[in-house]
């Protein structure tokens, strides 16, 4: 019995010695940090993308077909530079209607012109009253205006110039910038822009020298942001962060996966040597310094 008790006590004592040595080694290998004075910053990181400040969509006022594209994606254009050549295409019923309107307007103009010239002579001879002559003159001018309208429609159908009416078959750039998209290819139809339709976009143009950051923040973070607040943008080229300033916080939020978020926009202060390296659509991260504490124990 004494021998068994001695063996058990020896084993327990061995375990105690082993754990003591192990813990002492762990304490010896554990790094020790001492408090120092540092400048502490609290940051907020917001993911988003870089987009053009303004993006212009060039559309047509009439339904046409693209006959020729004069530019390519990525090309820089000036205001008034040709983008595409178009061709007016209509169905047979529509074509017959336009031709009929043109012929009727032409006949009306001829008859009104004869009546006008005849009554003009009679009015000069004081045979016709002034009021009657003025009514005939008004009818003649209306017939002339209607004929010019029908002439324009015929010019669109035939794709040529009729008389003094010049029909433009060229879609030109309405802003200076870079071609971002050409959604419609040669031969593709283009729906006209009207009161009940936005129309089909022929080209998208944007000035890539003027870019902004677009992101969204949680409702718990939106209150710590303010307009003109500085931030740092980091995009695909992480070694080249650049400065920006917050210029818009959406007054209305939207729900994503059960959490409410608010859109934010920031003007990017882009150095001149960056304009050729940044592309619209880059994913980016905005860093806001929300609070600072200088010479604090850390």
Tab-separated table of C-alpha atoms in Angstrom:
chain	number	residue	atom	x	y	z
A	1	UNK	CA	0.000	0.000	0.000
A	2	UNK	CA	2.843	2.330	0.872
A	3	UNK	CA	4.616	1.480	-2.389
A	4	UNK	CA	1.477	2.261	-4.452
A	5	UNK	CA	0.970	5.590	-2.679
A	6	UNK	CA	4.623	6.453	-3.283
A	7	UNK	CA	4.301	5.717	-7.010
A	8	UNK	CA	1.143	7.869	-7.313
A	9	UNK	CA	2.805	10.759	-5.471
A	10	UNK	CA	5.855	10.491	-7.748
A	11	UNK	CA	3.706	10.651	-10.859
A	12	UNK	CA	1.779	13.710	-9.588
A	13	UNK	CA	5.018	15.437	-8.652
A	14	UNK	CA	6.405	14.705	-12.137
A	15	UNK	CA	3.338	16.285	-13.764
A	16	UNK	CA	3.682	19.383	-11.585
A	17	UNK	CA	7.356	19.776	-12.519
A	18	UNK	CA	6.547	19.278	-16.242
A	19	UNK	CA	3.762	21.889	-16.318
A	20	UNK	CA	5.875	24.336	-14.347
A	21	UNK	CA	8.764	24.096	-16.818
A	22	UNK	CA	6.390	24.330	-19.820
A	23	UNK	CA	4.560	27.423	-18.482
A	24	UNK	CA	7.839	29.092	-17.626
A	25	UNK	CA	9.054	28.527	-21.204
A	26	UNK	CA	5.801	29.957	-22.608
A	27	UNK	CA	6.156	33.050	-20.440
A	28	UNK	CA	9.768	33.423	-21.595
A	29	UNK	CA	8.714	33.191	-25.308
A	30	UNK	CA	5.665	35.513	-25.013
A	31	UNK	CA	6.367	39.037	-26.419
A	32	UNK	CA	5.769	41.902	-24.022
A	33	UNK	CA	4.381	45.258	-25.207
A	34	UNK	CA	4.652	48.467	-23.242
A	35	UNK	CA	2.203	51.393	-23.637
A	36	UNK	CA	3.464	54.264	-25.772
A	37	UNK	CA	2.106	57.578	-27.014
A	38	UNK	CA	0.711	57.452	-30.556
A	39	UNK	CA	-1.568	59.383	-32.920
A	40	UNK	CA	-4.684	57.244	-33.300
A	41	UNK	CA	-7.108	57.502	-36.244
A	42	UNK	CA	-10.541	55.938	-36.664
A	43	UNK	CA	-11.291	55.108	-40.311
A	44	UNK	CA	-14.378	54.148	-42.306
A	45	UNK	CA	-13.908	52.084	-45.475
A	46	UNK	CA	-16.512	52.312	-48.239
A	47	UNK	CA	-16.429	50.194	-51.390
A	48	UNK	CA	-17.704	51.557	-54.677
A	49	UNK	CA	-16.616	52.404	-58.206
A	50	UNK	CA	-15.226	55.244	-60.311
A	51	UNK	CA	-17.678	56.660	-62.847
A	52	UNK	CA	-17.770	59.699	-65.176
A	53	UNK	CA	-19.276	62.830	-63.674
A	54	UNK	CA	-21.470	63.249	-66.758
A	55	UNK	CA	-22.406	60.620	-69.317
A	56	UNK	CA	-24.168	61.795	-72.482
A	57	UNK	CA	-26.489	59.481	-74.408
A	58	UNK	CA	-26.796	60.376	-78.088
A	59	UNK	CA	-30.178	59.402	-79.583
A	60	UNK	CA	-32.186	59.970	-82.759
A	61	UNK	CA	-35.417	61.935	-83.107
A	62	UNK	CA	-36.657	59.602	-85.861
A	63	UNK	CA	-36.734	55.819	-86.272
A	64	UNK	CA	-33.795	54.862	-88.495
A	65	UNK	CA	-31.275	52.129	-89.313
A	66	UNK	CA	-27.540	52.554	-88.742
A	67	UNK	CA	-25.899	52.604	-92.178
A	68	UNK	CA	-22.323	53.401	-91.094
A	69	UNK	CA	-20.446	53.985	-87.813
A	70	UNK	CA	-17.913	56.816	-88.071
A	71	UNK	CA	-16.196	56.297	-84.690
A	72	UNK	CA	-14.888	53.481	-82.501
A	73	UNK	CA	-15.105	52.781	-78.772
A	74	UNK	CA	-12.393	54.670	-76.873
A	75	UNK	CA	-12.054	57.381	-79.509
A	76	UNK	CA	-12.123	61.011	-78.388
A	77	UNK	CA	-14.647	63.215	-80.185
A	78	UNK	CA	-15.503	66.900	-80.383
A	79	UNK	CA	-18.912	68.579	-80.429
A	80	UNK	CA	-20.466	68.211	-83.877
A	81	UNK	CA	-18.184	65.374	-84.985
A	82	UNK	CA	-20.062	62.707	-87.030
A	83	UNK	CA	-20.809	59.542	-85.071
A	84	UNK	CA	-22.986	57.535	-87.446
A	85	UNK	CA	-24.712	57.713	-90.793
A	86	UNK	CA	-28.372	56.752	-90.686
A	87	UNK	CA	-31.013	55.692	-93.164
A	88	UNK	CA	-34.741	56.247	-92.773
A	89	UNK	CA	-36.655	53.007	-93.316
A	90	UNK	CA	-40.422	52.629	-93.303
A	91	UNK	CA	-42.922	49.891	-94.117
A	92	UNK	CA	-44.842	49.889	-97.445
A	93	UNK	CA	-48.105	51.174	-95.946
A	94	UNK	CA	-46.298	54.050	-94.242
A	95	UNK	CA	-44.445	54.816	-97.472
A	96	UNK	CA	-47.681	54.986	-99.482
A	97	UNK	CA	-49.212	57.284	-96.882
A	98	UNK	CA	-46.250	59.669	-97.018
A	99	UNK	CA	-46.280	59.697	-100.840
A	100	UNK	CA	-50.046	60.375	-100.872
A	101	UNK	CA	-49.647	63.250	-98.410
A	102	UNK	CA	-46.851	64.692	-100.530
A	103	UNK	CA	-48.898	64.529	-103.727
A	104	UNK	CA	-51.978	66.034	-102.037
A	105	UNK	CA	-49.911	68.855	-100.535
A	106	UNK	CA	-48.315	69.531	-103.920
A	107	UNK	CA	-51.700	69.719	-105.696
A	108	UNK	CA	-53.107	71.943	-102.951
A	109	UNK	CA	-50.139	74.294	-103.255
A	110	UNK	CA	-50.524	74.543	-107.044
A	111	UNK	CA	-54.257	75.294	-106.818
A	112	UNK	CA	-53.781	77.736	-103.940
A	113	UNK	CA	-51.013	79.459	-105.874
A	114	UNK	CA	-53.224	79.952	-108.921
A	115	UNK	CA	-56.027	81.292	-106.758
A	116	UNK	CA	-53.642	83.608	-104.965
A	117	UNK	CA	-52.130	85.024	-108.184
A	118	UNK	CA	-55.582	85.539	-109.726
A	119	UNK	CA	-56.981	87.337	-106.693
A	120	UNK	CA	-53.792	89.318	-106.276
A	121	UNK	CA	-54.436	90.827	-109.730
A	122	UNK	CA	-58.116	91.409	-108.896
A	123	UNK	CA	-57.186	93.037	-105.585
A	124	UNK	CA	-54.772	95.353	-107.400
A	125	UNK	CA	-57.677	96.328	-109.679
A	126	UNK	CA	-59.813	96.888	-106.559
A	127	UNK	CA	-62.295	94.229	-107.639
A	128	UNK	CA	-61.730	92.025	-104.577
A	129	UNK	CA	-62.031	93.277	-100.998
A	130	UNK	CA	-59.005	93.384	-98.701
A	131	UNK	CA	-60.524	90.923	-96.228
A	132	UNK	CA	-61.236	88.374	-98.956
A	133	UNK	CA	-57.731	88.725	-100.406
A	134	UNK	CA	-56.093	88.312	-97.000
A	135	UNK	CA	-58.022	85.069	-96.430
A	136	UNK	CA	-56.872	83.724	-99.814
A	137	UNK	CA	-53.291	84.745	-99.019
A	138	UNK	CA	-53.458	82.961	-95.650
A	139	UNK	CA	-54.728	79.767	-97.307
A	140	UNK	CA	-51.860	79.943	-99.794
A	141	UNK	CA	-49.240	80.306	-97.031
A	142	UNK	CA	-50.748	77.384	-95.104
A	143	UNK	CA	-50.661	75.224	-98.240
A	144	UNK	CA	-47.034	76.196	-98.767
A	145	UNK	CA	-46.136	75.246	-95.187
A	146	UNK	CA	-47.932	71.902	-95.487
A	147	UNK	CA	-46.095	71.146	-98.734
A	148	UNK	CA	-42.719	71.866	-97.082
A	149	UNK	CA	-43.600	69.444	-94.278
A	150	UNK	CA	-44.597	66.724	-96.742
A	151	UNK	CA	-41.434	67.472	-98.743
A	152	UNK	CA	-39.328	66.902	-95.619
A	153	UNK	CA	-41.049	63.557	-94.998
A	154	UNK	CA	-40.342	62.486	-98.563
A	155	UNK	CA	-36.723	63.516	-98.142
A	156	UNK	CA	-36.417	61.266	-95.100
A	157	UNK	CA	-37.943	58.341	-96.981
A	158	UNK	CA	-35.772	58.779	-100.063
A	159	UNK	CA	-32.671	59.766	-98.112
A	160	UNK	CA	-31.873	62.716	-100.344
A	161	UNK	CA	-32.335	66.451	-100.726
A	162	UNK	CA	-35.618	67.697	-102.133
A	163	UNK	CA	-35.661	71.270	-103.349
A	164	UNK	CA	-34.355	73.671	-100.736
A	165	UNK	CA	-34.984	71.253	-97.878
A	166	UNK	CA	-31.776	69.560	-96.729
A	167	UNK	CA	-32.189	66.244	-94.935
A	168	UNK	CA	-29.441	65.334	-92.470
A	169	UNK	CA	-28.486	61.655	-92.445
A	170	UNK	CA	-25.638	62.135	-89.946
A	171	UNK	CA	-25.854	61.750	-86.155
A	172	UNK	CA	-23.297	64.094	-84.561
A	173	UNK	CA	-21.709	64.263	-81.119
A	174	UNK	CA	-23.504	66.602	-78.725
A	175	UNK	CA	-20.625	66.775	-76.224
A	176	UNK	CA	-16.858	66.540	-76.071
A	177	UNK	CA	-15.366	63.389	-74.578
A	178	UNK	CA	-14.560	59.719	-75.137
A	179	UNK	CA	-16.828	57.129	-76.746
A	180	UNK	CA	-17.712	54.629	-73.997
A	181	UNK	CA	-20.285	52.508	-75.806
A	182	UNK	CA	-21.747	51.960	-79.279
A	183	UNK	CA	-24.702	49.695	-78.461
A	184	UNK	CA	-26.132	49.558	-82.002
A	185	UNK	CA	-24.125	47.933	-84.771
A	186	UNK	CA	-24.292	48.639	-88.504
A	187	UNK	CA	-27.691	47.564	-89.832
A	188	UNK	CA	-29.305	47.730	-86.394
A	189	UNK	CA	-32.638	49.555	-85.956
A	190	UNK	CA	-32.909	52.677	-83.810
A	191	UNK	CA	-36.193	53.606	-82.153
A	192	UNK	CA	-36.919	57.332	-82.108
A	193	UNK	CA	-36.961	59.393	-78.923
A	194	UNK	CA	-40.473	60.670	-78.266
A	195	UNK	CA	-43.017	61.655	-75.645
A	196	UNK	CA	-43.689	58.068	-74.583
A	197	UNK	CA	-40.316	56.492	-75.332
A	198	UNK	CA	-36.740	57.217	-74.261
A	199	UNK	CA	-35.490	55.957	-77.600
A	200	UNK	CA	-32.467	53.801	-78.347
A	201	UNK	CA	-28.985	55.065	-77.493
A	202	UNK	CA	-26.647	55.277	-80.482
A	203	UNK	CA	-23.540	56.262	-78.509
A	204	UNK	CA	-22.476	57.081	-74.937
A	205	UNK	CA	-19.955	59.896	-74.473
A	206	UNK	CA	-18.201	60.935	-71.259
A	207	UNK	CA	-15.363	63.249	-70.269
A	208	UNK	CA	-12.879	60.960	-68.523
A	209	UNK	CA	-10.938	63.943	-67.182
A	210	UNK	CA	-13.829	64.556	-64.766
A	211	UNK	CA	-14.500	61.472	-62.637
A	212	UNK	CA	-16.353	60.842	-59.373
A	213	UNK	CA	-16.507	58.067	-56.783
A	214	UNK	CA	-19.859	56.379	-56.151
A	215	UNK	CA	-20.425	54.146	-53.135
A	216	UNK	CA	-22.945	53.320	-50.430
A	217	UNK	CA	-22.751	53.369	-46.625
A	218	UNK	CA	-24.807	51.743	-43.899
A	219	UNK	CA	-27.386	53.800	-42.033
A	220	UNK	CA	-25.271	53.448	-38.887
A	221	UNK	CA	-22.366	55.235	-40.583
A	222	UNK	CA	-24.140	57.910	-42.612
A	223	UNK	CA	-24.424	60.336	-39.674
A	224	UNK	CA	-20.652	60.585	-39.229
A	225	UNK	CA	-20.201	61.824	-42.815
A	226	UNK	CA	-20.601	65.406	-44.038
A	227	UNK	CA	-20.298	67.280	-47.321
A	228	UNK	CA	-16.777	68.431	-48.306
A	229	UNK	CA	-15.320	65.756	-46.035
A	230	UNK	CA	-11.888	64.640	-47.380
A	231	UNK	CA	-11.222	61.031	-48.284
A	232	UNK	CA	-8.628	58.883	-50.002
A	233	UNK	CA	-9.514	56.741	-53.031
A	234	UNK	CA	-7.685	53.482	-53.691
A	235	UNK	CA	-8.484	51.805	-57.010
A	236	UNK	CA	-6.994	48.943	-59.014
A	237	UNK	CA	-3.569	50.581	-58.797
A	238	UNK	CA	-3.120	50.373	-55.011
A	239	UNK	CA	0.243	52.104	-55.092
A	240	UNK	CA	-1.348	55.319	-56.396
A	241	UNK	CA	-4.059	56.543	-54.004
A	242	UNK	CA	-5.485	59.988	-54.706
A	243	UNK	CA	-7.480	62.631	-52.885
A	244	UNK	CA	-11.234	63.294	-53.122
A	245	UNK	CA	-13.923	65.230	-51.291
A	246	UNK	CA	-17.469	64.138	-50.457
A	247	UNK	CA	-20.052	66.248	-52.280
A	248	UNK	CA	-23.350	64.352	-52.002
A	249	UNK	CA	-25.147	62.091	-49.536
A	250	UNK	CA	-28.441	60.658	-50.730
A	251	UNK	CA	-31.426	61.861	-48.681
A	252	UNK	CA	-33.205	58.544	-49.275
A	253	UNK	CA	-31.890	55.091	-48.481
A	254	UNK	CA	-32.467	51.721	-50.111
A	255	UNK	CA	-32.605	48.239	-48.616
A	256	UNK	CA	-30.034	45.577	-49.527
A	257	UNK	CA	-30.176	42.175	-47.808
A	258	UNK	CA	-32.225	43.599	-44.957
A	259	UNK	CA	-29.945	46.591	-44.230
A	260	UNK	CA	-30.550	50.195	-45.268
A	261	UNK	CA	-27.810	51.917	-47.256
A	262	UNK	CA	-27.327	55.431	-48.622
A	263	UNK	CA	-25.558	56.392	-51.846
A	264	UNK	CA	-22.647	58.824	-51.626
A	265	UNK	CA	-20.699	60.682	-54.331
A	266	UNK	CA	-17.265	62.278	-54.088
A	267	UNK	CA	-15.373	64.543	-56.484
A	268	UNK	CA	-11.983	63.073	-57.366
A	269	UNK	CA	-9.065	65.514	-57.429
A	270	UNK	CA	-7.269	63.889	-60.314
A	271	UNK	CA	-3.679	64.896	-61.156
A	272	UNK	CA	-2.985	65.460	-64.848
A	273	UNK	CA	-0.715	62.432	-65.153
A	274	UNK	CA	-3.518	60.146	-63.903
A	275	UNK	CA	-6.071	60.854	-66.657
A	276	UNK	CA	-4.600	58.295	-69.042
A	277	UNK	CA	-4.409	55.497	-66.437
A	278	UNK	CA	-7.881	55.633	-64.880
A	279	UNK	CA	-10.822	54.041	-66.664
A	280	UNK	CA	-14.526	54.414	-65.988
A	281	UNK	CA	-15.909	51.447	-64.054
A	282	UNK	CA	-12.842	50.754	-61.886
A	283	UNK	CA	-13.771	49.287	-58.494
A	284	UNK	CA	-12.410	51.454	-55.696
A	285	UNK	CA	-12.329	51.866	-51.931
A	286	UNK	CA	-12.830	55.182	-50.152
A	287	UNK	CA	-11.160	55.756	-46.786
A	288	UNK	CA	-12.689	58.354	-44.448
A	289	UNK	CA	-10.849	59.551	-41.337
A	290	UNK	CA	-13.794	59.877	-38.957
A	291	UNK	CA	-11.892	60.708	-35.752
A	292	UNK	CA	-8.321	61.398	-34.602
A	293	UNK	CA	-6.575	61.479	-31.244
A	294	UNK	CA	-3.048	62.809	-30.987
A	295	UNK	CA	-0.518	61.806	-28.331
A	296	UNK	CA	-2.717	59.110	-26.823
A	297	UNK	CA	-1.540	56.106	-24.816
A	298	UNK	CA	-1.782	53.015	-26.982
